[in-house]
XYZ file of C-alpha atoms in Angstrom:
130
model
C 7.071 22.912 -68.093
C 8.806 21.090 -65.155
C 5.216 19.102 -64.896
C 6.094 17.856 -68.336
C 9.272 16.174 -67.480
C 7.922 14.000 -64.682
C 5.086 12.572 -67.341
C 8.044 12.022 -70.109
C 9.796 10.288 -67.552
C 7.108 7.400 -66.713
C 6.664 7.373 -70.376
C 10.233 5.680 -70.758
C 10.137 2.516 -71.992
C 13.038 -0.087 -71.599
C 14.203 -2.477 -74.275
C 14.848 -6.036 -73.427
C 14.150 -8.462 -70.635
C 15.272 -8.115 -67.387
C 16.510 -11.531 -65.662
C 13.709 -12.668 -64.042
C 11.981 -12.374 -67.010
C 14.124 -14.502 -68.680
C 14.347 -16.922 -66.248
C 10.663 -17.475 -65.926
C 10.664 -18.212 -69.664
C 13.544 -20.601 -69.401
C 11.592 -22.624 -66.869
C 8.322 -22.741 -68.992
C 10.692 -23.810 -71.332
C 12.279 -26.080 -69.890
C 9.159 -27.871 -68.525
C 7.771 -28.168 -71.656
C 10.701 -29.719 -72.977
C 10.709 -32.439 -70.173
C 6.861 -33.062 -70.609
C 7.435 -33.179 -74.562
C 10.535 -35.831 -74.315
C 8.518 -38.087 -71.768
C 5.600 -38.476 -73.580
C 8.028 -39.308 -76.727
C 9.830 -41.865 -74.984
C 6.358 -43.136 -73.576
C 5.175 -43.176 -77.242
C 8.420 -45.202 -78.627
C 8.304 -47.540 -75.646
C 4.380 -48.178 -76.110
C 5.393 -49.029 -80.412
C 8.261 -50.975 -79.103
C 5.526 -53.820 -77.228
C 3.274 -53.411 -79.813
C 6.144 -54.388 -82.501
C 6.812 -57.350 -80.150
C 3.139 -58.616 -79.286
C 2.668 -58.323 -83.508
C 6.190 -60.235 -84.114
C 4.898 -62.968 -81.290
C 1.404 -63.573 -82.983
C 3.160 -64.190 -85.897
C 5.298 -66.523 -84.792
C 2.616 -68.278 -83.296
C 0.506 -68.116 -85.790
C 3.494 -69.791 -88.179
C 3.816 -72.243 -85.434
C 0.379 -73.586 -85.838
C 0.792 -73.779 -89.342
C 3.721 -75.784 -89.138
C 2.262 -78.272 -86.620
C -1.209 -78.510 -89.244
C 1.034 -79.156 -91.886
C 3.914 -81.394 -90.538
C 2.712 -82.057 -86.429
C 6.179 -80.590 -85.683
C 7.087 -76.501 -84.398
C 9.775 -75.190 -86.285
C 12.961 -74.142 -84.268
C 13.139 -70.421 -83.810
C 16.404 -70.782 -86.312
C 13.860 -71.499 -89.149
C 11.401 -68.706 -88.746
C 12.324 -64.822 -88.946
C 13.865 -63.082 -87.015
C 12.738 -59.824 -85.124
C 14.759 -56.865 -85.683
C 13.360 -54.994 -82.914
C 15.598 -52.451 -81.226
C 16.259 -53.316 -77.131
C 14.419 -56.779 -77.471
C 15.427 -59.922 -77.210
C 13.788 -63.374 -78.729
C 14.315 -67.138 -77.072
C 12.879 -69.833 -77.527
C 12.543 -73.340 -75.929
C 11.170 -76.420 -76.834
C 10.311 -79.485 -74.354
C 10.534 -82.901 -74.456
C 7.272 -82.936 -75.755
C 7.452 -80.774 -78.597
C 5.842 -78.240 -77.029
C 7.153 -74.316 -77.761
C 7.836 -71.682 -75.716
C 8.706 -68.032 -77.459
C 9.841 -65.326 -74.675
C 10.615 -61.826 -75.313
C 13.091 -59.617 -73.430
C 12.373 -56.329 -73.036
C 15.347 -54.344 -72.055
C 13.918 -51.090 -72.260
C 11.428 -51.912 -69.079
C 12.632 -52.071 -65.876
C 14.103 -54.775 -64.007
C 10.658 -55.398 -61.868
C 8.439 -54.396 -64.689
C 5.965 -57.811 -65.016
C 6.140 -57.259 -68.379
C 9.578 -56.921 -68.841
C 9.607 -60.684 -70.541
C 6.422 -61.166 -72.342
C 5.747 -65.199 -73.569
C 3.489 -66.636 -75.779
C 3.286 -70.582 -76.331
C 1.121 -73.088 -78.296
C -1.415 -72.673 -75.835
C -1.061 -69.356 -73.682
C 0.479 -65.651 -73.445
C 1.859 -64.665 -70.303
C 1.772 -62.576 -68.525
C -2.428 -61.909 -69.357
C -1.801 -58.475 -68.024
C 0.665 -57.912 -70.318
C -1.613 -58.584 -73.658
């Protein structure tokens, strides 16, 4: 009989986790979450430029029109406006009548080079950019 305690004994099983248990969980967890919110951000920041390169090639594309049509660009006033969150539309015209439309992304770092993405009559800058 006293053989049968010892075997009941190692037979116990304990409810719940113990700490380190828990822990280790927490950190999976927890690294998940980080991986999960980064590639969201990444996602939104990546539909952000793509809202702007789309709201630029329009623009330019109205610009064109408007020179076929009249052989002036329209101010920036006079076409519409982007309502893209953390961006920032300009535009300048030379002496020439040439356009310039530059977008300011403030979501991208300072020293991002495509942090202000341009797009005129004749070019987009930066190339690496489009």
């Amino acid at each position: 009989m006293e053989g049968n305690d010892i075997a009941n004994e190692s037979q116990i099983f304990k409810d719940g986790f113990t700490l380190v248990e828990a822990l280790a969980v927490l950190a999976i967890v927890s690294i998940l979450s980080l991986a999960t919110t980064t590639a969201i951000i990444s996602s939104w920041q990546l539909s952000q430029v793509n809202q702007v390169k789309a709201y630029l090639l329009s623009i330019q594309s109205m610009q064109s029109r408007s020179w076929l049509e009249s052989g002036v660009y329209l101010p920036l006033t006079a076409l519409p406006q982007a309502n893209i969150a953390k961006v920032s539309i300009a535009q300048t015209m030379s002496q020439s009548g040439e356009y310039e439309v530059a977008a300011t992304l403030f979501f991208k770092k300072q020293d991002d080079s495509c942090r202000v993405i341009k797009i005129s009559e004749t070019s987009l800058a930066p190339k690496e950019c489009w």
